[in-house]
């Protein structure tokens, strides 16, 4: 396949080349054309089209006393329903309280094969003020806005590595570019001034001095179901969260559930979900064992949930400024700052986790999942909105739920003329 200098070709030539090489047909080209936007080309290289991922809103969120309608971008059917349900469960206890630390991101200048780590640490400490100044001079505009490099930390690591960690207040931005610019300037300075070479200079996604914490306190009585008392449900949620503390296999899934909600908001607001993911999972192993990120306990008749997450996100910067969907997300959320955004993200993670644990320890998650799965299958085989309710009911009764059965159900209903108006 000859795709040499693909990135240099204009859009039409790129498309023609792919068409010729891959034998794309008219329908394929229509998919590409339908998704194409002007902005895509400004954001990534080799741009073809936008990939559609559904966006919806979760409701019932009361965060720090304010109602929030939360935009979420996700391809997983049950995520928004679960977030809304989890949020509703917190209402009996006054919703969710959330707080943030300073927006201090961290970047590292990593030095390898350091023969005398103590000596290097001393030198770095002695040059602290100069290093901070070099970093800040590399990005003066953030300093004008009250941010910039604030402090250093030196870590002597195994295998003769030394990491010079620089904590940078990136204000409203996630600040990846700003941080990397500052770090590279510091690396050059260390080379010239201390004759110390560095292996790399780059931000760390484990931003553990940029955290957000959400808590909720739900009266256990409000958790009662037809089959279980509120106390039973609360106790089972506590034990489920304990399982994620002791078993990394369970913790991975527990945290995946949290990230279902977190990533959906991170994406809706135009942020970097890989950064969020890596930060969260690294934070989950902070004491050496991978654990569930949330904690649930019962005290004074209340189920108390807490979730803390690193927050490498921004309210401005990156592609957020040119992403009209991200701007719209800010309107939905009625927020004007990154800290408010952080409180929403961590709250959604907590609500999502609550909904998952509640379902898992009571009726299981499959009933809700299969309902939505039935809907997806029926839509994929051409069911209309009017046909859906009846068809969903029928499909859910079938022993096997797949596209063939969905087609069969639809055919039978259409033959019988049974559609729900
Ligand atoms: C599914 O996407 C997420 C869950 O598996 C989370 C969990 O098990 O806690 C339901």
XYZ file of N, CA, C and O in Angstrom, residues 212-375:
656
model
N -9.998 16.006 43.404
C -11.372 16.376 43.765
C -11.973 15.217 44.549
O -11.705 14.050 44.254
N -12.774 15.560 45.529
C -13.393 14.549 46.404
C -14.896 14.778 46.465
O -15.348 15.922 46.646
N -15.641 13.699 46.302
C -17.100 13.774 46.442
C -17.525 12.880 47.594
O -16.955 11.792 47.784
N -18.508 13.336 48.349
C -19.063 12.488 49.414
C -20.586 12.565 49.384
O -21.161 13.574 48.953
N -21.200 11.493 49.832
C -22.655 11.543 50.023
C -22.983 10.774 51.294
O -22.211 9.908 51.717
N -24.097 11.135 51.895
C -24.515 10.485 53.150
C -25.985 10.165 52.999
O -26.829 11.057 53.137
N -26.273 8.927 52.735
C -27.655 8.558 52.405
C -28.287 7.807 53.580
O -27.739 6.788 54.031
N -29.428 8.286 54.078
C -30.088 7.532 55.153
C -30.371 6.104 54.678
O -30.944 5.928 53.590
N -29.939 5.108 55.449
C -30.032 3.734 54.935
C -31.485 3.325 54.657
O -31.734 2.555 53.727
N -32.419 3.876 55.427
C -33.816 3.480 55.225
C -34.262 3.742 53.788
O -35.081 3.009 53.231
N -33.698 4.779 53.181
C -34.138 5.138 51.824
C -33.647 4.141 50.773
O -34.013 4.226 49.607
N -32.809 3.189 51.194
C -32.241 2.248 50.215
C -33.052 0.954 50.113
O -32.727 0.080 49.307
N -34.121 0.853 50.932
C -34.888 -0.403 50.968
C -35.470 -0.730 49.589
O -35.863 0.157 48.830
N -35.473 -2.017 49.267
C -36.119 -2.481 48.031
C -37.268 -3.405 48.435
O -37.479 -3.648 49.626
N -37.969 -3.936 47.429
C -39.077 -4.852 47.755
C -38.549 -6.063 48.530
O -39.229 -6.606 49.395
N -37.325 -6.477 48.190
C -36.824 -7.725 48.796
C -35.858 -7.505 49.954
O -35.655 -8.391 50.761
N -35.207 -6.328 50.009
C -34.151 -6.125 51.010
C -34.421 -4.872 51.837
O -34.916 -3.864 51.302
N -34.066 -4.947 53.114
C -34.211 -3.741 53.948
C -33.103 -2.752 53.575
O -32.076 -3.139 52.979
N -33.303 -1.497 53.939
C -32.287 -0.477 53.667
C -30.950 -0.837 54.302
O -29.893 -0.659 53.715
N -31.021 -1.384 55.540
C -29.785 -1.783 56.238
C -29.040 -2.846 55.440
O -27.822 -2.792 55.290
N -29.823 -3.813 54.940
C -29.191 -4.897 54.170
C -28.507 -4.348 52.924
O -27.368 -4.699 52.619
N -29.215 -3.478 52.208
C -28.629 -2.927 50.972
C -27.345 -2.179 51.319
O -26.299 -2.378 50.692
N -27.421 -1.333 52.351
C -26.244 -0.533 52.731
C -25.085 -1.439 53.113
O -23.951 -1.244 52.651
N -25.375 -2.469 53.936
C -24.294 -3.387 54.350
C -23.669 -4.079 53.152
O -22.463 -4.259 53.082
N -24.524 -4.462 52.207
C -23.999 -5.176 51.033
C -23.142 -4.241 50.177
O -22.129 -4.651 49.604
N -23.524 -2.976 50.102
C -22.705 -2.018 49.332
C -21.336 -1.845 50.016
O -20.292 -1.803 49.364
N -21.366 -1.777 51.345
C -20.103 -1.620 52.090
C -19.196 -2.827 51.838
O -17.996 -2.677 51.570
N -19.789 -4.021 51.874
C -18.970 -5.233 51.670
C -18.459 -5.266 50.223
O -17.311 -5.645 49.955
N -19.315 -4.834 49.300
C -18.885 -4.817 47.889
C -17.698 -3.872 47.720
O -16.760 -4.150 46.966
N -17.723 -2.743 48.420
C -16.608 -1.797 48.261
C -15.354 -2.354 48.955
O -14.234 -2.140 48.501
N -15.567 -3.133 50.037
C -14.424 -3.779 50.693
C -13.764 -4.798 49.753
O -12.537 -4.906 49.688
N -14.596 -5.512 49.014
C -14.052 -6.505 48.066
C -13.105 -5.819 47.082
O -12.050 -6.357 46.730
N -13.461 -4.599 46.681
C -12.599 -3.872 45.728
C -11.331 -3.354 46.396
O -10.367 -3.001 45.717
N -11.332 -3.307 47.732
C -10.100 -2.910 48.433
C -9.120 -4.075 48.534
O -7.918 -3.870 48.561
N -9.654 -5.290 48.592
C -8.754 -6.430 48.835
C -8.424 -7.225 47.573
O -7.459 -7.974 47.555
N -9.228 -7.077 46.525
C -9.025 -7.899 45.332
C -8.848 -7.017 44.090
O -9.798 -6.377 43.641
N -7.641 -6.997 43.526
C -7.411 -6.148 42.346
C -8.311 -6.512 41.161
O -8.654 -5.645 40.362
N -8.686 -7.795 41.068
C -9.561 -8.189 39.950
C -10.911 -7.497 40.069
O -11.476 -7.018 39.099
N -11.423 -7.479 41.291
C -12.703 -6.779 41.503
C -12.482 -5.259 41.410
O -13.304 -4.537 40.867
N -11.343 -4.789 41.933
C -11.068 -3.344 41.922
C -11.067 -2.802 40.496
O -11.579 -1.703 40.228
N -10.508 -3.578 39.565
C -10.439 -3.104 38.180
C -11.843 -2.847 37.630
O -12.093 -1.837 36.952
N -12.770 -3.739 37.952
C -14.139 -3.604 37.428
C -14.896 -2.505 38.184
O -15.651 -1.726 37.595
N -14.682 -2.475 39.475
C -15.267 -1.433 40.339
C -14.858 -0.051 39.791
O -15.702 0.838 39.585
N -13.563 0.085 39.510
C -13.069 1.375 39.015
C -13.518 1.640 37.582
O -13.745 2.785 37.203
N -13.664 0.582 36.816
C -14.176 0.764 35.447
C -15.572 1.385 35.512
O -15.928 2.262 34.738
N -16.362 0.910 36.482
C -17.705 1.463 36.645
C -17.645 2.951 36.988
O -18.414 3.753 36.465
N -16.720 3.321 37.859
C -16.555 4.743 38.207
C -16.180 5.535 36.957
O -16.748 6.588 36.655
N -15.247 4.971 36.186
C -14.756 5.686 35.003
C -15.806 5.736 33.887
O -15.737 6.601 33.015
N -16.788 4.834 33.926
C -17.900 4.931 32.971
C -18.508 6.329 33.018
O -18.788 6.941 31.991
N -18.717 6.803 34.242
C -19.327 8.118 34.394
C -18.323 9.233 34.206
O -18.578 10.218 33.505
N -17.161 9.051 34.821
C -16.126 10.089 34.773
C -15.735 10.402 33.326
O -15.762 11.554 32.880
N -15.405 9.355 32.573
C -14.953 9.572 31.190
C -16.036 10.217 30.334
O -15.741 11.008 29.436
N -17.281 9.829 30.599
C -18.370 10.367 29.765
C -18.465 11.891 29.930
O -18.723 12.614 28.964
N -18.236 12.380 31.140
C -18.276 13.831 31.362
C -16.987 14.473 30.841
O -16.999 15.557 30.249
N -15.890 13.767 31.067
C -14.588 14.268 30.592
C -14.646 14.442 29.065
O -14.211 15.459 28.514
N -15.245 13.480 28.388
C -15.355 13.586 26.933
C -16.323 14.702 26.526
O -16.036 15.475 25.615
N -17.452 14.762 27.205
C -18.454 15.781 26.842
C -17.882 17.187 26.989
O -18.292 18.113 26.287
N -16.937 17.347 27.896
C -16.379 18.686 28.119
C -15.057 18.879 27.357
O -14.302 19.808 27.630
N -14.801 17.990 26.402
C -13.653 18.172 25.495
C -12.315 17.883 26.136
O -11.276 18.308 25.640
N -12.324 17.124 27.236
C -11.063 16.853 27.936
C -10.450 15.515 27.512
O -11.061 14.728 26.796
N -9.227 15.308 27.992
C -8.422 14.156 27.598
C -8.724 12.983 28.544
O -8.246 12.934 29.669
N -9.555 12.047 28.047
C -9.973 10.957 28.938
C -8.841 9.966 29.189
O -8.855 9.249 30.180
N -7.847 9.888 28.311
C -6.725 8.976 28.598
C -5.930 9.490 29.792
O -5.432 8.722 30.625
N -5.800 10.798 29.865
C -5.092 11.399 30.983
C -5.846 11.116 32.286
O -5.252 10.752 33.313
N -7.145 11.287 32.204
C -8.001 11.028 33.368
C -7.894 9.561 33.802
O -7.765 9.251 34.990
N -7.954 8.673 32.819
C -7.877 7.235 33.101
C -6.534 6.871 33.758
O -6.502 6.201 34.784
N -5.439 7.329 33.140
C -4.137 6.913 33.664
C -3.932 7.484 35.061
O -3.408 6.808 35.947
N -4.382 8.725 35.260
C -4.251 9.341 36.586
C -5.037 8.558 37.625
O -4.543 8.272 38.726
N -6.271 8.195 37.280
C -7.135 7.500 38.236
C -6.542 6.143 38.600
O -6.477 5.765 39.776
N -6.107 5.392 37.591
C -5.606 4.043 37.886
C -4.277 4.087 38.640
O -4.012 3.234 39.494
N -3.452 5.080 38.326
C -2.198 5.212 39.080
C -2.517 5.583 40.540
O -1.880 5.082 41.474
N -3.521 6.431 40.726
C -3.912 6.835 42.080
C -4.476 5.635 42.850
O -4.308 5.518 44.070
N -5.114 4.720 42.116
C -5.728 3.548 42.750
C -4.681 2.588 43.312
O -5.004 1.695 44.083
N -3.420 2.776 42.921
C -2.387 1.855 43.394
C -1.363 2.608 44.259
O -0.243 2.173 44.462
N -1.825 3.731 44.824
C -0.870 4.628 45.505
C -0.193 3.995 46.719
O 0.905 4.368 47.072
N -0.864 3.017 47.374
C -0.176 2.396 48.518
C 0.475 1.075 48.143
O 0.840 0.277 49.005
N 0.609 0.817 46.845
C 1.323 -0.393 46.421
C 0.410 -1.502 45.938
O 0.840 -2.405 45.246
N -0.869 -1.453 46.320
C -1.811 -2.443 45.788
C -2.919 -1.718 45.047
O -3.392 -0.666 45.510
N -3.313 -2.270 43.928
C -4.409 -1.670 43.166
C -5.725 -1.889 43.922
O -6.079 -3.014 44.259
N -6.419 -0.786 44.212
C -7.632 -0.866 45.030
C -8.780 -0.091 44.398
O -8.547 0.776 43.547
N -9.987 -0.356 44.891
C -11.141 0.437 44.484
C -10.915 1.893 44.865
O -10.355 2.179 45.934
N -11.348 2.796 44.001
C -11.098 4.221 44.256
C -12.089 4.808 45.258
O -11.818 5.843 45.864
N -13.233 4.170 45.400
C -14.236 4.729 46.311
C -14.244 3.961 47.625
O -13.697 2.856 47.716
N -14.889 4.568 48.593
C -14.974 3.935 49.901
C -16.411 4.106 50.397
O -16.969 5.196 50.316
N -17.015 3.028 50.865
C -18.386 3.099 51.392
C -18.413 2.524 52.805
O -17.845 1.460 53.053
N -19.050 3.262 53.697
C -19.190 2.735 55.059
C -20.565 3.147 55.609
O -21.206 4.068 55.040
N -20.984 2.495 56.684
C -22.239 2.885 57.324
C -21.905 3.481 58.674
O -21.107 2.936 59.431
N -22.480 4.650 58.940
C -22.269 5.280 60.239
C -23.518 6.087 60.589
O -24.074 6.775 59.703
N -23.960 5.975 61.840
C -25.141 6.724 62.304
C -26.348 6.565 61.390
O -27.039 7.548 61.078
N -26.582 5.366 60.925
C -27.759 5.114 60.075
C -27.636 5.693 58.677
O -28.635 5.841 57.972
N -26.421 6.045 58.288
C -26.241 6.593 56.942
C -25.199 5.790 56.169
O -24.192 5.361 56.748
N -25.468 5.647 54.880
C -24.458 5.058 54.000
C -23.601 6.218 53.495
O -24.106 7.147 52.842
N -22.321 6.173 53.836
C -21.446 7.296 53.494
C -20.462 6.857 52.416
O -19.699 5.904 52.594
N -20.513 7.548 51.296
C -19.622 7.203 50.183
C -18.643 8.335 49.933
O -18.985 9.512 50.058
N -17.404 7.958 49.604
C -16.379 8.966 49.297
C -15.589 8.514 48.078
O -15.266 7.336 47.942
N -15.305 9.460 47.232
C -14.462 9.173 46.068
C -13.511 10.347 45.855
O -13.947 11.505 45.823
N -12.226 10.036 45.741
C -11.235 11.068 45.424
C -10.530 10.673 44.134
O -10.144 9.515 43.972
N -10.377 11.637 43.251
C -9.709 11.361 41.965
C -8.760 12.486 41.597
O -9.072 13.667 41.827
N -7.630 12.152 40.981
C -6.815 13.196 40.347
C -7.626 13.829 39.219
O -8.433 13.158 38.582
N -7.410 15.097 38.960
C -8.242 15.817 37.993
C -7.425 16.534 36.921
O -7.387 17.786 36.872
N -6.761 15.794 36.055
C -6.022 16.471 34.976
C -6.968 16.933 33.868
O -6.972 16.383 32.764
N -7.787 17.920 34.181
C -8.774 18.426 33.203
C -8.685 19.949 33.135
O -8.076 20.588 33.993
N -9.319 20.499 32.111
C -9.320 21.947 31.963
C -10.695 22.477 31.612
O -11.586 21.732 31.164
N -10.857 23.766 31.829
C -12.094 24.459 31.432
C -11.847 25.201 30.123
O -12.762 25.498 29.370
N -10.583 25.531 29.889
C -10.170 26.188 28.642
C -8.919 25.464 28.135
O -8.345 24.636 28.829
N -8.514 25.834 26.915
C -7.245 25.323 26.379
C -7.427 24.052 25.578
O -8.531 23.494 25.502
N -6.336 23.595 24.974
C -6.396 22.415 24.113
C -7.424 22.643 23.021
O -7.538 23.742 22.478
N -8.198 21.604 22.743
C -9.213 21.780 21.690
C -10.547 22.263 22.268
O -11.518 22.437 21.547
N -10.586 22.475 23.596
C -11.860 22.859 24.232
C -12.402 24.166 23.635
O -13.595 24.293 23.352
N -11.491 25.116 23.401
C -11.929 26.436 22.935
C -12.600 26.394 21.562
O -13.454 27.218 21.260
N -12.182 25.412 20.730
C -12.797 25.363 19.394
C -13.819 24.231 19.264
O -14.294 23.938 18.174
N -14.127 23.627 20.389
C -15.086 22.518 20.358
C -16.438 23.030 20.854
O -16.653 23.227 22.048
N -17.370 23.257 19.905
C -18.634 23.879 20.311
C -19.441 22.947 21.220
O -20.230 23.416 22.049
N -19.231 21.630 21.087
C -19.967 20.717 21.972
C -19.458 20.859 23.410
O -20.236 20.763 24.365
N -18.152 21.085 23.555
C -17.598 21.279 24.903
C -18.144 22.575 25.503
O -18.485 22.635 26.691
N -18.229 23.613 24.663
C -18.784 24.886 25.153
C -20.235 24.705 25.600
O -20.669 25.237 26.618
N -20.958 23.913 24.794
C -22.363 23.647 25.136
C -22.445 22.881 26.467
O -23.332 23.143 27.294
N -21.495 21.959 26.650
C -21.475 21.178 27.903
C -21.338 22.125 29.102
O -21.981 21.935 30.136
N -20.504 23.160 28.956
C -20.353 24.129 30.063
C -21.692 24.810 30.351
O -22.020 25.093 31.494
N -22.442 25.065 29.268
C -23.766 25.705 29.468
C -24.714 24.773 30.191
O -25.441 25.170 31.099
N -24.726 23.509 29.761
C -25.587 22.530 30.445
C -25.270 22.518 31.934
O -26.146 22.491 32.781
N -23.975 22.520 32.222
C -23.542 22.389 33.613
C -23.634 23.694 34.388
O -23.532 23.695 35.618
N -23.804 24.806 33.615
C -23.858 26.127 34.274
C -22.608 26.343 35.127
O -22.714 26.696 36.305
N -21.467 26.093 34.529
C -20.227 26.276 35.277
C -19.327 27.282 34.572
O -19.415 27.461 33.353
N -18.463 27.906 35.349
C -17.570 28.910 34.770
C -16.114 28.667 35.180
O -15.256 29.512 34.950
N -15.849 27.522 35.792
C -14.460 27.300 36.223
C -14.124 25.821 36.235
O -15.009 24.955 36.307
N -12.826 25.560 36.183
C -12.370 24.168 36.175
C -12.703 23.480 37.500
O -13.001 22.288 37.531
N -12.668 24.244 38.575
C -12.951 23.618 39.872
C -14.392 23.116 39.940
O -14.668 22.045 40.480
N -15.309 23.919 39.381
C -16.704 23.456 39.351
C -16.815 22.194 38.503
O -17.545 21.256 38.838
N -16.081 22.190 37.380
C -16.098 21.008 36.517
C -15.596 19.783 37.281
O -16.172 18.697 37.214
N -14.528 19.972 38.029
C -13.963 18.859 38.804
C -14.990 18.302 39.797
O -15.092 17.089 39.978
N -15.741 19.214 40.421
C -16.734 18.726 41.405
C -17.798 17.877 40.701
O -18.286 16.891 41.255
N -18.140 18.273 39.476
C -19.151 17.500 38.742
C -18.584 16.129 38.362
O -19.217 15.094 38.579
N -17.372 16.116 37.834
C -16.793 14.850 37.362
C -16.694 13.842 38.508
O -17.105 12.686 38.375
N -16.186 14.286 39.634
C -15.999 13.338 40.744
C -17.358 12.903 41.308
O -17.535 11.749 41.711
N -18.334 13.801 41.282
C -19.677 13.450 41.773
C -20.322 12.407 40.874
O -21.000 11.484 41.351
N -20.129 12.563 39.564
C -20.701 11.579 38.642
C -20.033 10.218 38.870
O -20.704 9.182 38.881
N -18.725 10.227 39.117
C -18.033 8.966 39.409
C -18.629 8.286 40.630
O -18.857 7.070 40.638
N -18.910 9.070 41.660
C -19.466 8.497 42.901
C -20.876 7.937 42.653
O -21.198 6.823 43.082
N -21.690 8.718 41.945
C -23.071 8.278 41.679
C -23.067 7.016 40.807
O -23.863 6.093 41.014
N -22.176 7.000 39.839
C -22.092 5.850 38.936
C -21.718 4.592 39.719
O -22.271 3.519 39.509
N -20.776 4.742 40.630
C -20.317 3.633 41.455
C -21.447 3.145 42.366
O -21.686 1.933 42.498
N -22.169 4.104 42.947
C -23.274 3.748 43.836
C -24.326 2.941 43.074
O -24.801 1.905 43.554
N -24.674 3.422 41.882
C -25.702 2.726 41.099
C -25.244 1.314 40.756
O -26.020 0.359 40.846
N -23.966 1.184 40.380
C -23.454 -0.138 39.991
C -23.474 -1.078 41.192
O -23.980 -2.204 41.110
N -22.936 -0.611 42.333
C -22.874 -1.485 43.507
C -24.274 -1.850 43.982
O -24.554 -3.004 44.323
N -25.162 -0.864 43.969
C -26.528 -1.102 44.416
C -27.190 -2.181 43.553
O -27.820 -3.103 44.066
N -27.002 -2.062 42.244
C -27.597 -3.061 41.347
C -26.940 -4.422 41.555
O -27.621 -5.445 41.665
N -25.613 -4.414 41.647
C -24.895 -5.686 41.758
C -25.287 -6.464 43.012
O -25.409 -7.687 42.969
N -25.464 -5.752 44.132
C -25.730 -6.473 45.377
C -27.225 -6.700 45.626
O -27.593 -7.321 46.605
N -28.059 -6.160 44.743
C -29.489 -6.445 44.919
C -29.994 -7.295 43.762
O -29.899 -8.511 43.789
N -30.455 -6.666 42.692
C -31.055 -7.503 41.635
C -30.073 -7.922 40.548
O -30.412 -8.665 39.645
N -28.806 -7.471 40.624
C -27.843 -7.761 39.545
C -27.980 -6.699 38.464
O -28.966 -5.962 38.431
N -26.994 -6.627 37.582
C -27.036 -5.535 36.589
C -27.675 -5.964 35.279
O -27.982 -5.130 34.446
N -27.927 -7.258 35.124
C -28.330 -7.697 33.794
C -29.725 -7.250 33.383
O -29.981 -7.006 32.220
N -30.642 -7.123 34.349
C -32.005 -6.737 33.972
C -32.001 -5.390 33.270
O -32.511 -5.238 32.175
N -31.345 -4.414 33.912
C -31.270 -3.074 33.311
C -30.476 -3.096 32.011
O -30.885 -2.511 31.010
N -29.363 -3.831 32.039
C -28.517 -3.884 30.841
C -29.263 -4.493 29.671
O -29.209 -4.011 28.553
N -30.006 -5.608 29.952
C -30.644 -6.318 28.865
C -31.770 -5.489 28.258
O -32.034 -5.571 27.075
N -32.398 -4.657 29.084
C -33.459 -3.783 28.581
C -32.874 -2.843 27.525
O -33.412 -2.696 26.435
N -31.737 -2.262 27.870
C -31.099 -1.331 26.935
C -30.465 -2.068 25.760
O -30.461 -1.593 24.634
N -29.965 -3.254 26.045
C -29.374 -4.073 24.987
C -30.451 -4.430 23.961
O -30.224 -4.378 22.748
N -31.658 -4.753 24.466
C -32.772 -5.083 23.564
C -33.067 -3.891 22.669
O -33.277 -4.030 21.456
N -33.058 -2.715 23.245
C -33.340 -1.502 22.469
C -32.290 -1.317 21.368
O -32.633 -1.085 20.200
